PDB file of C-alpha atoms in Angstrom:
ATOM      1  CA  MET A   9     113.937 154.439-146.254  1.00  0.00           C
ATOM      2  CA  GLY A  10     112.291 153.112-143.049  1.00  0.00           C
ATOM      3  CA  GLY A  11     112.088 154.754-139.647  1.00  0.00           C
ATOM      4  CA  VAL A  12     115.216 156.861-140.069  1.00  0.00           C
ATOM      5  CA  CYS A  13     113.872 158.173-143.365  1.00  0.00           C
ATOM      6  CA  GLY A  14     110.566 159.008-141.657  1.00  0.00           C
ATOM      7  CA  GLY A  15     112.487 160.767-138.904  1.00  0.00           C
ATOM      8  CA  LEU A  16     114.478 162.813-141.401  1.00  0.00           C
ATOM      9  CA  HIS A  17     111.186 163.922-142.910  1.00  0.00           C
ATOM     10  CA  GLY A  18     109.971 165.023-139.469  1.00  0.00           C
ATOM     11  CA  ALA A  19     108.159 162.052-137.905  1.00  0.00           C
ATOM     12  CA  ARG A  20     108.912 160.809-134.405  1.00  0.00           C
ATOM     13  CA  ILE A  21     109.126 157.099-135.205  1.00  0.00           C
ATOM     14  CA  PRO A  22     111.154 154.924-132.841  1.00  0.00           C
ATOM     15  CA  THR A  23     113.645 152.882-134.810  1.00  0.00           C
ATOM     16  CA  TYR A  24     116.631 150.724-134.021  1.00  0.00           C
ATOM     17  CA  ASP A  25     118.001 149.986-137.450  1.00  0.00           C
ATOM     18  CA  LEU A  26     118.889 151.583-140.742  1.00  0.00           C
ATOM     19  CA  ASP A  27     117.132 150.367-143.894  1.00  0.00           C
ATOM     20  CA  VAL A  28     118.753 150.925-147.250  1.00  0.00           C
ATOM     21  CA  VAL A  29     117.803 150.001-150.805  1.00  0.00           C
ATOM     22  CA  HIS A  30     121.120 149.762-152.596  1.00  0.00           C
ATOM     23  CA  SER A  31     122.236 150.022-156.164  1.00  0.00           C
ATOM     24  CA  ARG A  32     123.132 146.526-157.342  1.00  0.00           C
ATOM     25  CA  ARG A  33     125.466 147.760-160.047  1.00  0.00           C
ATOM     26  CA  PRO A  34     128.864 145.982-159.853  1.00  0.00           C
ATOM     27  CA  GLU A  35     130.836 149.132-159.000  1.00  0.00           C
ATOM     28  CA  ASN A  36     128.528 149.878-156.068  1.00  0.00           C
ATOM     29  CA  LEU A  37     128.558 146.296-154.828  1.00  0.00           C
ATOM     30  CA  SER A  38     132.325 146.364-154.456  1.00  0.00           C
ATOM     31  CA  ARG A  39     132.112 149.616-152.465  1.00  0.00           C
ATOM     32  CA  LEU A  40     129.294 148.181-150.350  1.00  0.00           C
ATOM     33  CA  THR A  41     131.204 144.962-149.634  1.00  0.00           C
ATOM     34  CA  ALA A  42     134.216 146.964-148.435  1.00  0.00           C
ATOM     35  CA  ALA A  43     132.018 149.121-146.203  1.00  0.00           C
ATOM     36  CA  LEU A  44     130.270 146.088-144.732  1.00  0.00           C
ATOM     37  CA  ALA A  45     133.612 144.425-143.986  1.00  0.00           C
ATOM     38  CA  GLU A  46     134.700 147.548-142.113  1.00  0.00           C
ATOM     39  CA  LEU A  47     131.420 147.482-140.159  1.00  0.00           C
ATOM     40  CA  GLN A  48     131.918 143.750-139.440  1.00  0.00           C
ATOM     41  CA  ALA A  49     128.432 143.075-140.793  1.00  0.00           C
ATOM     42  CA  VAL A  50     126.958 139.612-140.261  1.00  0.00           C
ATOM     43  CA  TYR A  51     123.471 138.196-140.715  1.00  0.00           C
ATOM     44  CA  ARG A  52     121.386 139.140-137.712  1.00  0.00           C
ATOM     45  CA  LEU A  53     119.180 136.052-137.595  1.00  0.00           C
ATOM     46  CA  GLN A  54     122.164 133.684-137.680  1.00  0.00           C
ATOM     47  CA  HIS A  55     124.324 135.787-135.423  1.00  0.00           C
ATOM     48  CA  ASN A  56     126.038 132.796-133.805  1.00  0.00           C
ATOM     49  CA  ARG A  57     127.356 131.671-137.181  1.00  0.00           C
ATOM     50  CA  GLN A  58     128.956 135.076-137.922  1.00  0.00           C
ATOM     51  CA  LEU A  59     127.999 134.885-141.610  1.00  0.00           C
ATOM     52  CA  SER A  60     129.028 137.860-143.706  1.00  0.00           C
ATOM     53  CA  PRO A  61     126.792 138.658-146.671  1.00  0.00           C
ATOM     54  CA  PRO A  62     128.274 137.207-149.861  1.00  0.00           C
ATOM     55  CA  LEU A  63     128.441 139.305-153.013  1.00  0.00           C
ATOM     56  CA  SER A  64     125.840 137.037-154.640  1.00  0.00           C
ATOM     57  CA  ALA A  65     123.306 137.877-151.917  1.00  0.00           C
ATOM     58  CA  LEU A  66     123.949 141.603-152.239  1.00  0.00           C
ATOM     59  CA  ALA A  67     123.519 141.336-156.028  1.00  0.00           C
ATOM     60  CA  ALA A  68     120.135 139.636-155.591  1.00  0.00           C
ATOM     61  CA  PRO A  69     116.775 141.373-155.031  1.00  0.00           C
ATOM     62  CA  GLY A  70     116.300 139.880-151.549  1.00  0.00           C
ATOM     63  CA  HIS A  71     116.697 141.376-148.105  1.00  0.00           C
ATOM     64  CA  ASN A  72     119.904 141.153-146.073  1.00  0.00           C
ATOM     65  CA  LEU A  73     119.156 141.733-142.402  1.00  0.00           C
ATOM     66  CA  LEU A  74     122.507 142.451-140.843  1.00  0.00           C
ATOM     67  CA  THR A  75     123.987 143.491-137.563  1.00  0.00           C
ATOM     68  CA  THR A  76     127.169 145.559-137.406  1.00  0.00           C
ATOM     69  CA  ILE A  77     129.448 147.166-134.831  1.00  0.00           C
ATOM     70  CA  CYS A  78     127.337 150.303-135.320  1.00  0.00           C
ATOM     71  CA  GLY A  79     123.925 148.637-134.993  1.00  0.00           C
ATOM     72  CA  ASP A  80     121.427 146.795-137.146  1.00  0.00           C
ATOM     73  CA  PHE A  81     121.591 147.471-140.864  1.00  0.00           C
ATOM     74  CA  ASP A  82     119.092 146.131-143.393  1.00  0.00           C
ATOM     75  CA  ILE A  83     120.248 146.112-146.993  1.00  0.00           C
ATOM     76  CA  LEU A  84     117.331 145.532-149.305  1.00  0.00           C
ATOM     77  CA  GLY A  85     117.683 144.657-152.979  1.00  0.00           C
ATOM     78  CA  THR A  86     114.068 145.579-153.654  1.00  0.00           C
ATOM     79  CA  ILE A  87     111.100 146.773-151.622  1.00  0.00           C
ATOM     80  CA  GLY A  88     107.330 146.889-152.040  1.00  0.00           C
ATOM     81  CA  GLU A  89     106.233 145.622-155.411  1.00  0.00           C
ATOM     82  CA  SER A  90     109.779 144.636-156.442  1.00  0.00           C
ATOM     83  CA  LEU A  91     110.979 148.220-156.633  1.00  0.00           C
ATOM     84  CA  SER A  92     114.734 148.479-157.098  1.00  0.00           C
ATOM     85  CA  TYR A  93     117.127 151.361-156.434  1.00  0.00           C
ATOM     86  CA  GLU A  94     116.777 152.473-160.052  1.00  0.00           C
ATOM     87  CA  ASP A  95     112.965 152.335-159.871  1.00  0.00           C
ATOM     88  CA  LEU A  96     112.975 154.429-156.704  1.00  0.00           C
ATOM     89  CA  LEU A  97     115.614 156.946-157.779  1.00  0.00           C
ATOM     90  CA  PRO A  98     113.140 159.440-159.323  1.00  0.00           C
ATOM     91  CA  ARG A  99     111.135 159.310-156.095  1.00  0.00           C
ATOM     92  CA  THR A 100     113.952 160.361-153.787  1.00  0.00           C
ATOM     93  CA  GLU A 101     115.384 163.591-152.469  1.00  0.00           C
ATOM     94  CA  MET A 102     118.762 164.592-151.091  1.00  0.00           C
ATOM     95  CA  MET A 103     119.136 165.612-147.466  1.00  0.00           C
ATOM     96  CA  ASP A 104     122.080 167.437-145.965  1.00  0.00           C
ATOM     97  CA  LEU A 105     123.121 165.853-142.667  1.00  0.00           C
ATOM     98  CA  GLY A 106     125.981 168.285-142.112  1.00  0.00           C
ATOM     99  CA  GLU A 107     129.737 167.961-142.405  1.00  0.00           C
ATOM    100  CA  GLY A 108     129.405 167.423-146.129  1.00  0.00           C
ATOM    101  CA  LEU A 109     127.231 164.331-145.750  1.00  0.00           C
ATOM    102  CA  LEU A 110     124.441 164.245-148.314  1.00  0.00           C
ATOM    103  CA  VAL A 111     122.090 161.260-148.185  1.00  0.00           C
ATOM    104  CA  ARG A 112     119.423 160.195-150.638  1.00  0.00           C
ATOM    105  CA  VAL A 113     116.104 159.300-149.014  1.00  0.00           C
ATOM    106  CA  LEU A 114     112.688 158.294-150.333  1.00  0.00           C
ATOM    107  CA  ASP A 115     110.373 161.253-150.686  1.00  0.00           C
ATOM    108  CA  LEU A 116     107.582 161.349-148.153  1.00  0.00           C
ATOM    109  CA  PRO A 117     104.661 160.294-150.429  1.00  0.00           C
ATOM    110  CA  THR A 118     106.700 157.292-151.628  1.00  0.00           C
ATOM    111  CA  LEU A 119     107.686 156.336-148.090  1.00  0.00           C
ATOM    112  CA  ILE A 120     103.995 156.369-147.150  1.00  0.00           C
ATOM    113  CA  GLU A 121     103.164 154.197-150.165  1.00  0.00           C
ATOM    114  CA  VAL A 122     105.935 151.704-149.373  1.00  0.00           C
ATOM    115  CA  LYS A 123     104.875 151.470-145.724  1.00  0.00           C
ATOM    116  CA  LYS A 124     101.271 150.878-146.811  1.00  0.00           C
ATOM    117  CA  GLN A 125     102.421 148.057-149.084  1.00  0.00           C
ATOM    118  CA  ALA A 126     104.404 146.487-146.239  1.00  0.00           C
ATOM    119  CA  GLY A 127     101.106 146.365-144.383  1.00  0.00           C
ATOM    120  CA  ARG A 128     102.319 145.190-140.965  1.00  0.00           C
ATOM    121  CA  PRO A 129     100.540 146.784-137.993  1.00  0.00           C
ATOM    122  CA  ARG A 130     103.586 148.858-137.080  1.00  0.00           C
ATOM    123  CA  ASP A 131     103.963 150.004-140.707  1.00  0.00           C
ATOM    124  CA  LEU A 132     100.339 151.121-140.768  1.00  0.00           C
ATOM    125  CA  ASP A 133     100.948 152.937-137.504  1.00  0.00           C
ATOM    126  CA  HIS A 134     103.841 154.748-139.151  1.00  0.00           C
ATOM    127  CA  VAL A 135     101.632 155.555-142.147  1.00  0.00           C
ATOM    128  CA  ARG A 136      99.229 157.474-139.877  1.00  0.00           C
ATOM    129  CA  ASN A 137     102.158 159.379-138.410  1.00  0.00           C
ATOM    130  CA  LEU A 138     103.757 160.093-141.790  1.00  0.00           C
ATOM    131  CA  LYS A 139     100.467 161.266-143.284  1.00  0.00           C
ATOM    132  CA  GLU A 140     100.187 163.845-140.515  1.00  0.00           C
ATOM    133  CA  VAL A 141     103.752 164.993-141.232  1.00  0.00           C
ATOM    134  CA  LEU A 142     102.808 165.400-144.890  1.00  0.00           C
ATOM    135  CA  ARG A 143      99.698 167.341-143.926  1.00  0.00           C
ATOM    136  CA  GLU A 144     101.683 169.607-141.598  1.00  0.00           C
ATOM    137  CA  ARG A 145     104.315 170.204-144.260  1.00  0.00           C
ATOM    138  CA  GLU A 146     101.633 171.129-146.786  1.00  0.00           C
ATOM    139  CA  ARG A 147     100.003 173.428-144.226  1.00  0.00           C
ATOM    140  CA  LEU A 148     103.337 175.133-143.490  1.00  0.00           C
ATOM    141  CA  GLY A 149     104.115 175.381-147.185  1.00  0.00           C
ATOM    142  CA  SER A 150     100.788 177.000-147.950  1.00  0.00           C
ATOM    143  CA  SER A 151     100.884 179.460-145.028  1.00  0.00           C
TER     144      SER A 151
ATOM    145  CA  MET B  14     101.557 141.668-112.750  1.00  0.00           C
ATOM    146  CA  GLN B  15     100.804 144.164-109.987  1.00  0.00           C
ATOM    147  CA  SER B  16     102.593 147.442-109.535  1.00  0.00           C
ATOM    148  CA  LYS B  17     104.533 147.713-106.291  1.00  0.00           C
ATOM    149  CA  THR B  18     103.748 151.423-106.027  1.00  0.00           C
ATOM    150  CA  LYS B  19     100.389 152.262-104.486  1.00  0.00           C
ATOM    151  CA  ARG B  20      98.426 155.083-106.039  1.00  0.00           C
ATOM    152  CA  LYS B  21      95.053 156.502-105.222  1.00  0.00           C
ATOM    153  CA  PRO B  22      92.518 155.593-107.878  1.00  0.00           C
ATOM    154  CA  GLY B  23      92.496 158.232-110.604  1.00  0.00           C
ATOM    155  CA  ALA B  24      95.688 159.879-109.356  1.00  0.00           C
ATOM    156  CA  ARG B  25      98.161 160.957-112.011  1.00  0.00           C
ATOM    157  CA  TRP B  26     101.844 160.102-111.924  1.00  0.00           C
ATOM    158  CA  PRO B  27     103.881 163.087-110.717  1.00  0.00           C
ATOM    159  CA  ASN B  28     105.803 165.189-113.210  1.00  0.00           C
ATOM    160  CA  VAL B  29     103.794 163.928-116.152  1.00  0.00           C
ATOM    161  CA  PRO B  30     102.290 167.042-117.691  1.00  0.00           C
ATOM    162  CA  ARG B  31      98.848 166.693-119.215  1.00  0.00           C
ATOM    163  CA  PRO B  32      99.192 167.069-122.981  1.00  0.00           C
ATOM    164  CA  PRO B  33      97.949 170.424-124.221  1.00  0.00           C
ATOM    165  CA  ARG B  34      94.527 170.322-125.815  1.00  0.00           C
ATOM    166  CA  GLY B  35      94.103 170.551-129.545  1.00  0.00           C
ATOM    167  CA  THR B  36      97.559 169.308-130.484  1.00  0.00           C
ATOM    168  CA  TYR B  37      96.499 165.808-131.470  1.00  0.00           C
ATOM    169  CA  ARG B  38      94.950 164.780-134.773  1.00  0.00           C
ATOM    170  CA  ASN B  39      93.949 161.184-135.498  1.00  0.00           C
ATOM    171  CA  GLY B  40      95.795 160.180-132.339  1.00  0.00           C
ATOM    172  CA  ILE B  41      99.051 161.705-133.582  1.00  0.00           C
ATOM    173  CA  ASP B  42     100.908 164.305-131.526  1.00  0.00           C
ATOM    174  CA  LEU B  43     101.193 167.305-133.827  1.00  0.00           C
ATOM    175  CA  THR B  44     103.347 169.199-131.330  1.00  0.00           C
ATOM    176  CA  GLN B  45     106.163 166.713-131.825  1.00  0.00           C
ATOM    177  CA  ILE B  46     105.772 166.855-135.594  1.00  0.00           C
ATOM    178  CA  ARG B  47     105.852 170.657-135.569  1.00  0.00           C
ATOM    179  CA  GLN B  48     108.942 170.608-133.366  1.00  0.00           C
ATOM    180  CA  MET B  49     110.637 168.185-135.728  1.00  0.00           C
ATOM    181  CA  LEU B  50     109.686 170.191-138.818  1.00  0.00           C
ATOM    182  CA  ALA B  51     111.288 173.266-137.265  1.00  0.00           C
ATOM    183  CA  LEU B  52     114.641 171.429-137.210  1.00  0.00           C
ATOM    184  CA  THR B  53     117.132 170.757-139.980  1.00  0.00           C
ATOM    185  CA  PRO B  54     117.486 167.130-141.167  1.00  0.00           C
ATOM    186  CA  ALA B  55     120.785 166.885-139.260  1.00  0.00           C
ATOM    187  CA  GLU B  56     119.074 168.039-136.066  1.00  0.00           C
ATOM    188  CA  ARG B  57     116.205 165.601-136.652  1.00  0.00           C
ATOM    189  CA  LEU B  58     118.730 162.788-136.909  1.00  0.00           C
ATOM    190  CA  GLU B  59     120.203 163.853-133.558  1.00  0.00           C
ATOM    191  CA  VAL B  60     116.720 163.698-131.996  1.00  0.00           C
ATOM    192  CA  LEU B  61     116.198 160.186-133.400  1.00  0.00           C
ATOM    193  CA  GLN B  62     119.580 158.986-132.199  1.00  0.00           C
ATOM    194  CA  SER B  63     119.020 160.421-128.755  1.00  0.00           C
ATOM    195  CA  ALA B  64     115.565 158.810-128.512  1.00  0.00           C
ATOM    196  CA  SER B  65     116.931 155.429-129.634  1.00  0.00           C
ATOM    197  CA  ALA B  66     119.783 155.635-127.132  1.00  0.00           C
ATOM    198  CA  SER B  67     117.352 156.467-124.318  1.00  0.00           C
ATOM    199  CA  LEU B  68     115.071 153.567-125.228  1.00  0.00           C
ATOM    200  CA  ALA B  69     118.005 151.168-125.442  1.00  0.00           C
ATOM    201  CA  GLU B  70     119.172 152.338-122.015  1.00  0.00           C
ATOM    202  CA  LEU B  71     115.670 151.885-120.625  1.00  0.00           C
ATOM    203  CA  CYS B  72     115.426 148.339-122.059  1.00  0.00           C
ATOM    204  CA  ALA B  73     118.853 147.453-120.649  1.00  0.00           C
ATOM    205  CA  SER B  74     117.823 148.754-117.210  1.00  0.00           C
ATOM    206  CA  ALA B  75     114.538 146.847-117.347  1.00  0.00           C
ATOM    207  CA  LYS B  76     116.384 143.599-118.108  1.00  0.00           C
ATOM    208  CA  LYS B  77     118.469 144.052-114.951  1.00  0.00           C
ATOM    209  CA  LEU B  78     115.364 144.205-112.742  1.00  0.00           C
TER     210      LEU B  78
END
């Protein structure tokens, strides 16, 4: 989800981080913890303290705003109106990023809805952009 | 803050092409969207990464000034 998701759908949205809503099932949390350790993830807003996200935080519905050796990485337990990974799953699609990498992203109408709910000026800016992408896609699909 | 470069009033910066007419809707550049939609998701990701890298480079350069 977020700017990268918008970009994958075809919008030119400047973004500097990757936003992910993760599955909070135990088996995924252990995989996620291992991946975050490899990325040397620590909380971005307390960078000086070098705090790694504990399992309890990743299992909770809150937001974990992290920085890693590969850039900023936001891991969100829920978004919008408390929507979890499982809630959002039916509103996603798979995208092929090459070299066998398939990623699951929010579908465009849902991304627009989530950005509207976030309601910050930059989110609403993105909504205008994303709506035009949707319109263009519909136009191309119908031509 | 005043710009150090003097320009005649109304003069355009060099090498900045005027955007083609009719490619904007609601203030959004449809040309860019159409270009992006012509790419695969993997290619779109490359465009995003390249744009982010350029902006980061620009910010780093600006901080040195």
